[in-house]
mmCIF file of N, CA, C and O in Angstrom:
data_model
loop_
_atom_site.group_PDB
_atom_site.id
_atom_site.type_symbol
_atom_site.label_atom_id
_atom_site.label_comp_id
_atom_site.label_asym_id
_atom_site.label_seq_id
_atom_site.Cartn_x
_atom_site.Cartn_y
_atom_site.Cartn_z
ATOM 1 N N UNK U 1 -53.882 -45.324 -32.921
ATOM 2 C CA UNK U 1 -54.814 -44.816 -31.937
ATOM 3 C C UNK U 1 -55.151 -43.370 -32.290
ATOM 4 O O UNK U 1 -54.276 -42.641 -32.756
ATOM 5 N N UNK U 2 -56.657 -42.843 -32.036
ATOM 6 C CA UNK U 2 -57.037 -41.599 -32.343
ATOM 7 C C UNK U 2 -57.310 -40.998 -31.249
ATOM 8 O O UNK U 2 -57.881 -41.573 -30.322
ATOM 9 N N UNK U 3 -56.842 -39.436 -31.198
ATOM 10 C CA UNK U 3 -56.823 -38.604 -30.447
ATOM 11 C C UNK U 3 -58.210 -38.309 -30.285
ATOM 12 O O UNK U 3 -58.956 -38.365 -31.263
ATOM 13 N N UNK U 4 -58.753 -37.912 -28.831
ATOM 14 C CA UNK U 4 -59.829 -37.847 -28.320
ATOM 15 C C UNK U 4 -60.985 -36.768 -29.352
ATOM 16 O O UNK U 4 -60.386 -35.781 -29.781
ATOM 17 N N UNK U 5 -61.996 -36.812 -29.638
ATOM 18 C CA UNK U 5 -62.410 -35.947 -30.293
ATOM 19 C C UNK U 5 -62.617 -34.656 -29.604
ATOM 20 O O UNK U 5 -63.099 -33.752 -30.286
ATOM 21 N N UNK U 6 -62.256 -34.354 -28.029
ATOM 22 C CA UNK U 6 -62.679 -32.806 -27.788
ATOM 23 C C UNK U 6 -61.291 -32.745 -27.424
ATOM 24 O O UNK U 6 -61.002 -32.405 -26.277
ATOM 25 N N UNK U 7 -60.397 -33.032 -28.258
ATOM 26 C CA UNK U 7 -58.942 -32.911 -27.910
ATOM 27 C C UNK U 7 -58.256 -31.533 -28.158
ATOM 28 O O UNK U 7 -57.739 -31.518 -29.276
ATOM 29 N N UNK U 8 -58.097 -30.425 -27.498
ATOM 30 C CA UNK U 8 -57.701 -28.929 -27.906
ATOM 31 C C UNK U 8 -56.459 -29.032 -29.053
ATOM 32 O O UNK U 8 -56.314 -28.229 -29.975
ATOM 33 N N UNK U 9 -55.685 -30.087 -28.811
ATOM 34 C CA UNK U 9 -54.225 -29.989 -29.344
ATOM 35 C C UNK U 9 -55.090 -30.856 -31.195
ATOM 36 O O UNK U 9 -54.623 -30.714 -32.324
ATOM 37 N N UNK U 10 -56.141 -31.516 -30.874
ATOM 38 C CA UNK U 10 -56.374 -32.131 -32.480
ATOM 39 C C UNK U 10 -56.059 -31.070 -33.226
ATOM 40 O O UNK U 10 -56.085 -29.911 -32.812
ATOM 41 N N UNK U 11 -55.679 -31.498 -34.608
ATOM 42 C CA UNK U 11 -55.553 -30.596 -35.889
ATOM 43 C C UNK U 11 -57.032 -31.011 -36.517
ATOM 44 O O UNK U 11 -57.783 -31.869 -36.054
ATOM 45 N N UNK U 12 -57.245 -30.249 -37.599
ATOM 46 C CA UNK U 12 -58.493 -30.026 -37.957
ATOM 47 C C UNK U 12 -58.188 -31.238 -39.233
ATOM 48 O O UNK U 12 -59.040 -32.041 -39.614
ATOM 49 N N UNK U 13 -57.284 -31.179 -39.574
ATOM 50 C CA UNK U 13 -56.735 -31.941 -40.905
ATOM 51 C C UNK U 13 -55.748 -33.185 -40.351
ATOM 52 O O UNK U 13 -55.751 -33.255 -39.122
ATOM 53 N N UNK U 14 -55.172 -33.866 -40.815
ATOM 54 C CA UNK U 14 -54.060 -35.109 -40.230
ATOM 55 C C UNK U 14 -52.892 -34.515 -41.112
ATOM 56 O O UNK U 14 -52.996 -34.831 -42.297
ATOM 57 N N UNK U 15 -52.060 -33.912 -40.873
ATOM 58 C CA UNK U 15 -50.670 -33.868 -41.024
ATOM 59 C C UNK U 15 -49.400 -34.764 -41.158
ATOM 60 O O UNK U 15 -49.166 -35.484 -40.188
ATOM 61 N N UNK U 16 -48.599 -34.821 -42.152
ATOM 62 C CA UNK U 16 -47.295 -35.506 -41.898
ATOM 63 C C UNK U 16 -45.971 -34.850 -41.295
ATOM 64 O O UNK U 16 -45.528 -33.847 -41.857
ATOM 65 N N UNK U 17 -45.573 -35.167 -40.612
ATOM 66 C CA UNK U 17 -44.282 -34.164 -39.889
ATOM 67 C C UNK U 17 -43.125 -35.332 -40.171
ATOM 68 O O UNK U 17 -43.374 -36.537 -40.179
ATOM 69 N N UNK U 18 -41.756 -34.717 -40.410
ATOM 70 C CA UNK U 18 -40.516 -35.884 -40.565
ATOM 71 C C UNK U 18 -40.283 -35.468 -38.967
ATOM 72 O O UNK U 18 -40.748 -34.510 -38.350
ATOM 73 N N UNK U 19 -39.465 -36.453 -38.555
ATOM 74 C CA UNK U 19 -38.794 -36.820 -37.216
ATOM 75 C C UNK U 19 -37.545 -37.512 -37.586
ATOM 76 O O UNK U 19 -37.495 -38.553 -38.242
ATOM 77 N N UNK U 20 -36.193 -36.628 -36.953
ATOM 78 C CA UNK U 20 -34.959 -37.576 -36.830
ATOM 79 C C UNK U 20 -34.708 -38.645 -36.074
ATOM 80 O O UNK U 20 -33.792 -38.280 -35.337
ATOM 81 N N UNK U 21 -35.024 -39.930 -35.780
ATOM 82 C CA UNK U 21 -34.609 -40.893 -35.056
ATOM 83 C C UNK U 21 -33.538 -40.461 -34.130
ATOM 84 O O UNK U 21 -32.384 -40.378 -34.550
ATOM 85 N N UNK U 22 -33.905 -40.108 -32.591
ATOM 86 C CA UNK U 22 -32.393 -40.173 -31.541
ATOM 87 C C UNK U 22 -31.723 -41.155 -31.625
ATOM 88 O O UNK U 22 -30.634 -41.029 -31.066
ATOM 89 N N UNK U 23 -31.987 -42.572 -32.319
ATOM 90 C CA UNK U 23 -31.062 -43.234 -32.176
ATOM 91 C C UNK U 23 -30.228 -43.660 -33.398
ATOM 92 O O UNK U 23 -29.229 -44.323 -33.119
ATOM 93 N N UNK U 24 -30.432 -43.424 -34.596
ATOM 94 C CA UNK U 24 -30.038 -43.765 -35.642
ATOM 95 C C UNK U 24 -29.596 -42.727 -36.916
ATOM 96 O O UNK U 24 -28.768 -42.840 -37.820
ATOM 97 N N UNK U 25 -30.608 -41.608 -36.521
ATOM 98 C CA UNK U 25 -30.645 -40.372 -37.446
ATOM 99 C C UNK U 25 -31.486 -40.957 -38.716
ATOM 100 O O UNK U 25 -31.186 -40.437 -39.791
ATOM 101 N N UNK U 26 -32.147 -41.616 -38.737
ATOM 102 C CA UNK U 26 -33.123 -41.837 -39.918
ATOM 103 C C UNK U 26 -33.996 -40.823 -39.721
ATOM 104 O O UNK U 26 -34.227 -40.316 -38.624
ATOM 105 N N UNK U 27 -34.624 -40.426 -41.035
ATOM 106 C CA UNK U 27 -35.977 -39.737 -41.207
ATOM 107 C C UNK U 27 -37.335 -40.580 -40.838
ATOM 108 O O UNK U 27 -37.740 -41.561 -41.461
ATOM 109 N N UNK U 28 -37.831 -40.099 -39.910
ATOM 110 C CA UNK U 28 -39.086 -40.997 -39.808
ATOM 111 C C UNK U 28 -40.364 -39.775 -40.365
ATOM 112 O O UNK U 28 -40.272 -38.548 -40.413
ATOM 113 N N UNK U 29 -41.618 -40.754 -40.766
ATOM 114 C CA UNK U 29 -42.816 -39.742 -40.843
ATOM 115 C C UNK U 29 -43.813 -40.393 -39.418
ATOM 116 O O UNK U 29 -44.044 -41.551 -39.070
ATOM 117 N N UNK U 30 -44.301 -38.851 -38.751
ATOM 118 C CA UNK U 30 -45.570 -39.495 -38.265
ATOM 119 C C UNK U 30 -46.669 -38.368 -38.281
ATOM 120 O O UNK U 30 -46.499 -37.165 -38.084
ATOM 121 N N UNK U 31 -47.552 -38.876 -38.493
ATOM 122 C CA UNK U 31 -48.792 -38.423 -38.762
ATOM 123 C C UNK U 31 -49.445 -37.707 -37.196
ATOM 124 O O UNK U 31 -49.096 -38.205 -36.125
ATOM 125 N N UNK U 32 -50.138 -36.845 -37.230
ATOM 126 C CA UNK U 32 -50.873 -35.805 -36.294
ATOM 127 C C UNK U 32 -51.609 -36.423 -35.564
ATOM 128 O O UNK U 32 -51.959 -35.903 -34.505
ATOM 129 N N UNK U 33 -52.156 -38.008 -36.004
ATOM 130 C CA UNK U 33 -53.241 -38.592 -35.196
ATOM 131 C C UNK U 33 -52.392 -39.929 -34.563
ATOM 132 O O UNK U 33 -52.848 -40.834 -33.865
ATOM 133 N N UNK U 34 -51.258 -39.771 -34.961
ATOM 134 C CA UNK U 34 -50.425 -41.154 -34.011
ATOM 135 C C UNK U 34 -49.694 -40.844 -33.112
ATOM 136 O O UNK U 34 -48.818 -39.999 -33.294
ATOM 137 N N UNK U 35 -49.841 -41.344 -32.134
ATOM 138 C CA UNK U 35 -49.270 -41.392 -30.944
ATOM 139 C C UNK U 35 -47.981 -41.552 -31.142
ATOM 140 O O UNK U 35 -47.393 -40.514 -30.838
ATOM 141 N N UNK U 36 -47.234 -42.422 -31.531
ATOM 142 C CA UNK U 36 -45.770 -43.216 -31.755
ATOM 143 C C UNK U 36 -45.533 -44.048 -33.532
ATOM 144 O O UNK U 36 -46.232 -44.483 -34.447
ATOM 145 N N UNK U 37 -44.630 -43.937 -33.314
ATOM 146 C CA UNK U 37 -44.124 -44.987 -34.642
ATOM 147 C C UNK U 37 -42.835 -45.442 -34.260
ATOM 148 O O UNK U 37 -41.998 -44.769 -33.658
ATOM 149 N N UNK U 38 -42.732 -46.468 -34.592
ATOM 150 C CA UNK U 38 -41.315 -46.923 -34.874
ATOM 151 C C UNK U 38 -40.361 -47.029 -36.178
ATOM 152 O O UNK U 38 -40.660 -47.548 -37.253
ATOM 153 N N UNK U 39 -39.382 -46.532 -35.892
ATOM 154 C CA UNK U 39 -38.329 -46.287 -36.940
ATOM 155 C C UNK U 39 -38.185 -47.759 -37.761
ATOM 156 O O UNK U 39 -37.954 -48.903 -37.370
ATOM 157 N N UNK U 40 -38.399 -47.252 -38.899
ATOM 158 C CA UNK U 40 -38.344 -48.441 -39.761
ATOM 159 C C UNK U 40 -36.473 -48.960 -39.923
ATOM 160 O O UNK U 40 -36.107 -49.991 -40.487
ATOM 161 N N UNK U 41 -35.670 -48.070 -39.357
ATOM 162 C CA UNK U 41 -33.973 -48.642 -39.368
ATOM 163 C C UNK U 41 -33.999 -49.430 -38.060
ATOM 164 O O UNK U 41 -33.689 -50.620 -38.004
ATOM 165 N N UNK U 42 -34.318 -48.827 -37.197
ATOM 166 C CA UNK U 42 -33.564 -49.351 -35.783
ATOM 167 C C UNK U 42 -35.070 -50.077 -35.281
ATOM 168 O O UNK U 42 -34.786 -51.221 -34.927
ATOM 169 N N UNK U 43 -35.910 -49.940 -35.192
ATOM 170 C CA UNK U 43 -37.161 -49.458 -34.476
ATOM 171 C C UNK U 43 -37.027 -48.881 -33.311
ATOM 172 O O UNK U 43 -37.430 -49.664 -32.451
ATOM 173 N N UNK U 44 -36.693 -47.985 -32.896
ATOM 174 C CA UNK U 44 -36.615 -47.072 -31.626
ATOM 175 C C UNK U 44 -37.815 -46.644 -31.924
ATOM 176 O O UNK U 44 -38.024 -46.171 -33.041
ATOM 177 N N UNK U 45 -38.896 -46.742 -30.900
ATOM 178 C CA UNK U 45 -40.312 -45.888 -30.780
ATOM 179 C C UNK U 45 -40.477 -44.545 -30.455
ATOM 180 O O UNK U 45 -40.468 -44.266 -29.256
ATOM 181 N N UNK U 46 -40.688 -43.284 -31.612
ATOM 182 C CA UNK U 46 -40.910 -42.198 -31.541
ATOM 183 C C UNK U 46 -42.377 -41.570 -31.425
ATOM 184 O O UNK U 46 -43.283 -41.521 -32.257
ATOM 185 N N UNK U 47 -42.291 -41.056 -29.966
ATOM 186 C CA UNK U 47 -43.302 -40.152 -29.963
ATOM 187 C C UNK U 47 -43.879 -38.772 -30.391
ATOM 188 O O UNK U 47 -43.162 -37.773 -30.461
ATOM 189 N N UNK U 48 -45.199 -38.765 -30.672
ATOM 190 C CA UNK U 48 -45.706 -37.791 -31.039
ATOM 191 C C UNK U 48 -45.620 -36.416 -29.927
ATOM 192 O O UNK U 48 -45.324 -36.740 -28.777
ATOM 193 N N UNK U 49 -45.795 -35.285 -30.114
ATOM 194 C CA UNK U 49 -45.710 -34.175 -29.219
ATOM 195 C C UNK U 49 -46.681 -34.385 -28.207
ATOM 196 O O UNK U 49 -46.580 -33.718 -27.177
ATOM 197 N N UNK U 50 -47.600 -35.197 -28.328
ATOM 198 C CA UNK U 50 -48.630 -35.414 -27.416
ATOM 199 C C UNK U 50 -47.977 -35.541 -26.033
ATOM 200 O O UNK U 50 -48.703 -35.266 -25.078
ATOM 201 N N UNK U 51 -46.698 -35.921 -25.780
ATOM 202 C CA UNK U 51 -46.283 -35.993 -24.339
ATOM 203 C C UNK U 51 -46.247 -34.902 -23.641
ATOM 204 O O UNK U 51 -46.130 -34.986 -22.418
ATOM 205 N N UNK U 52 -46.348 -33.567 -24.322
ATOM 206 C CA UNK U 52 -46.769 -32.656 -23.688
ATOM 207 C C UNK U 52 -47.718 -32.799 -22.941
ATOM 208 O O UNK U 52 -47.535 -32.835 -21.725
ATOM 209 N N UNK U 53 -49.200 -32.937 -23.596
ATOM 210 C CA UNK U 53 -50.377 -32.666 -23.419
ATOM 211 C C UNK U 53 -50.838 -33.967 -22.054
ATOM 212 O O UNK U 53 -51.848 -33.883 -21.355
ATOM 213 N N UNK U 54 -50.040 -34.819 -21.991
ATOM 214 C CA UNK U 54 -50.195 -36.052 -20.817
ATOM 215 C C UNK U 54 -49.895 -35.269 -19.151
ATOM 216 O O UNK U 54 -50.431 -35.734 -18.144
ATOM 217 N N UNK U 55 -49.013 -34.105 -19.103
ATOM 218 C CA UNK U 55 -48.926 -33.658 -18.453
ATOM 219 C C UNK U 55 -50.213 -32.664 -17.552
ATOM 220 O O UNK U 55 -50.278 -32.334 -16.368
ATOM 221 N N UNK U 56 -50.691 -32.528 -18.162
ATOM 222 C CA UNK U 56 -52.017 -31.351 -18.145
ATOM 223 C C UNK U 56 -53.208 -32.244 -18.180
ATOM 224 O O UNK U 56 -53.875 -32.780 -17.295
ATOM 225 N N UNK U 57 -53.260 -32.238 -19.383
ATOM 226 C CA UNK U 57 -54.794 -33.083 -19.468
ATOM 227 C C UNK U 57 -55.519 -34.292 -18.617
ATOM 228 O O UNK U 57 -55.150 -35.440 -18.368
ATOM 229 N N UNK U 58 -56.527 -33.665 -18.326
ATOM 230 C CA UNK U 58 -57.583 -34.180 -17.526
ATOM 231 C C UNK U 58 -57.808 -35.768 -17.477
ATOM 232 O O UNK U 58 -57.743 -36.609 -16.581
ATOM 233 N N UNK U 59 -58.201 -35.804 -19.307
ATOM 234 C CA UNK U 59 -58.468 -36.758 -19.897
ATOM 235 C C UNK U 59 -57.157 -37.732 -20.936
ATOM 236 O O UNK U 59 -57.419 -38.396 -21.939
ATOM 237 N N UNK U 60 -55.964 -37.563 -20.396
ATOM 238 C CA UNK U 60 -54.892 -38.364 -21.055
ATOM 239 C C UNK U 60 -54.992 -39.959 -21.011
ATOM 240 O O UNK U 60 -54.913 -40.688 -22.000
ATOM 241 N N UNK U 61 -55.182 -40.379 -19.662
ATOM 242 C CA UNK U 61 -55.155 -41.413 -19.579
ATOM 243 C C UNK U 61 -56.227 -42.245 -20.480
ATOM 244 O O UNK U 61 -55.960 -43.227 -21.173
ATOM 245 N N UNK U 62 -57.472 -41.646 -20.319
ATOM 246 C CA UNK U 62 -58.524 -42.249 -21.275
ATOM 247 C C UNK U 62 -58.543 -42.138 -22.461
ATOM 248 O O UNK U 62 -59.052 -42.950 -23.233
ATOM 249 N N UNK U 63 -57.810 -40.782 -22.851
ATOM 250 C CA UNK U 63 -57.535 -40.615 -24.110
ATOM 251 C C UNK U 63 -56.648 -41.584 -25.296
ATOM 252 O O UNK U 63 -56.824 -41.864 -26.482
ATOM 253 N N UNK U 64 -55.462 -41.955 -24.101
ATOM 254 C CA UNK U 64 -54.356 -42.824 -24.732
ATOM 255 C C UNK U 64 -54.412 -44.097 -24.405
ATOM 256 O O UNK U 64 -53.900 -44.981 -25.091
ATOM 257 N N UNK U 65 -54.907 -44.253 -23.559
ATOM 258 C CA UNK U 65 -54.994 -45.429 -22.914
ATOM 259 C C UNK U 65 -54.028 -46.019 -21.903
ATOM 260 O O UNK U 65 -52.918 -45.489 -21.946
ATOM 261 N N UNK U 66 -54.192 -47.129 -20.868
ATOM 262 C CA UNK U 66 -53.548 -47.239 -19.636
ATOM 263 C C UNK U 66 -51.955 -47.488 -20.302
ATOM 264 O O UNK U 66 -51.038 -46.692 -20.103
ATOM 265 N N UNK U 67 -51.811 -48.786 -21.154
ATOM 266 C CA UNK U 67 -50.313 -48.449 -21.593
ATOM 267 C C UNK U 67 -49.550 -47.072 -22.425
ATOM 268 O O UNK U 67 -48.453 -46.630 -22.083
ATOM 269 N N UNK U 68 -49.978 -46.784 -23.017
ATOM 270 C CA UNK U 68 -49.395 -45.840 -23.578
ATOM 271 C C UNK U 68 -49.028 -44.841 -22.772
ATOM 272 O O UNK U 68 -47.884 -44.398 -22.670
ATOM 273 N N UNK U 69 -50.551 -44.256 -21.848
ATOM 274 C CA UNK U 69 -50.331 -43.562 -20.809
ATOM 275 C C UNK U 69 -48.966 -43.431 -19.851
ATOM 276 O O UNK U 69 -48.292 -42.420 -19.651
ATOM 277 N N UNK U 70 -48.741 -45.028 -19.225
ATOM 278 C CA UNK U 70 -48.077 -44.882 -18.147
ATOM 279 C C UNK U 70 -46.375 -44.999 -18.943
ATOM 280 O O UNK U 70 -45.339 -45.056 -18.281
ATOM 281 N N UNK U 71 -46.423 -45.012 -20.214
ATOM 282 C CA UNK U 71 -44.910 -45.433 -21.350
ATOM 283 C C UNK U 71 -45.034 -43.564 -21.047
ATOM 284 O O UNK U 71 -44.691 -43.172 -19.931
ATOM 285 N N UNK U 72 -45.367 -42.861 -21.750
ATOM 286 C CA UNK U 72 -45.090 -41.434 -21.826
ATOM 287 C C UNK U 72 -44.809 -41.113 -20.572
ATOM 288 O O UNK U 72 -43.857 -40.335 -20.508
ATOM 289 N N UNK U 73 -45.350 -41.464 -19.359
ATOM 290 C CA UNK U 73 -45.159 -40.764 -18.193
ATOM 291 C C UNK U 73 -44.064 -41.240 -17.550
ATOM 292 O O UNK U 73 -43.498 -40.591 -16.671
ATOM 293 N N UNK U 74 -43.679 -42.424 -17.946
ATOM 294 C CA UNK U 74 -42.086 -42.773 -17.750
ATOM 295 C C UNK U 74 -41.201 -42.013 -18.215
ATOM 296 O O UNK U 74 -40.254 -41.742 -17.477
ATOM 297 N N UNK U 75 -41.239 -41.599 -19.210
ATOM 298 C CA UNK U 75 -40.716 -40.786 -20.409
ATOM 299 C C UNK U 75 -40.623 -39.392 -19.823
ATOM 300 O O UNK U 75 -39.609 -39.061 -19.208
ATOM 301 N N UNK U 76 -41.426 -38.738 -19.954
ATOM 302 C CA UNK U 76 -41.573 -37.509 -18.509
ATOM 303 C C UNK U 76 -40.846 -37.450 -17.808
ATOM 304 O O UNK U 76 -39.959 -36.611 -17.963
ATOM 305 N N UNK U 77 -40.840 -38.449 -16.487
ATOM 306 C CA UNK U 77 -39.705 -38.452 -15.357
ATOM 307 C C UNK U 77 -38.761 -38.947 -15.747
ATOM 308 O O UNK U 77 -37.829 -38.605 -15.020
ATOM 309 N N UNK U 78 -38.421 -39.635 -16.568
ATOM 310 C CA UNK U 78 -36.985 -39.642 -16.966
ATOM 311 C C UNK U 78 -36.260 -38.165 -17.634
ATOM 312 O O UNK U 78 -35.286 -37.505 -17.271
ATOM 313 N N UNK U 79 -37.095 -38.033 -18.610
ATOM 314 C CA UNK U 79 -36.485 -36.743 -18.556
ATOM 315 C C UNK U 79 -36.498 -35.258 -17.717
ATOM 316 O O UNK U 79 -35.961 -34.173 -17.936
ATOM 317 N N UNK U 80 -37.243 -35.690 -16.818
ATOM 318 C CA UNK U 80 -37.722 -34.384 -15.867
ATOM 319 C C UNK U 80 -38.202 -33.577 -16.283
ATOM 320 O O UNK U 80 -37.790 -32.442 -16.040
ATOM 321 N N UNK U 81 -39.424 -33.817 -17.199
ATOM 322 C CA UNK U 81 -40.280 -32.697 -18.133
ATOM 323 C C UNK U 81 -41.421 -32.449 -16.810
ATOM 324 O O UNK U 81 -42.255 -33.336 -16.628
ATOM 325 N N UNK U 82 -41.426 -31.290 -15.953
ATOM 326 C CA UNK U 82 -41.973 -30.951 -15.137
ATOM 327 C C UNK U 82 -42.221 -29.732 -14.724
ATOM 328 O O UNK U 82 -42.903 -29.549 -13.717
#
């Protein structure tokens, strides 16, 4: 899924970032324009920093869409990112 085009947080370029798996400690890669990936050891689904931006933004829900949306915002109150 691609990030909205008047998205403040888009990068101008698509980036690779590594991510440690919380559940396994594998190296994962995910890219600047994906939302999530799953760990190719365990598959535990890792999100992109975008769960920040679900908090604020106007346009998250349309941006990410209704599932993804309401998965991060679970994610949120579970962790009490507020």
């Amino acid at each position: 899924m691609e990030i909205m085009e008047g998205c403040q947080s888009r990068a101008n370029e698509v980036t690779i970032e590594e991510r440690t798996c919380p559940n396994c400690g594998e190296i994962v890669e995910i890219a600047s324009t994906d939302i999530s990936v799953a760990c190719d050891n365990c598959n535990t689904v890792i999100y992109n920093d975008t769960l920040n931006c679900v908090m604020w933004c106007e346009h998250a829900r349309e941006c990410m869409g209704d599932e993804i949306y309401e998965k991060m915002m679970q994610i949120a109150e579970k962790n009490a990112i507020w």
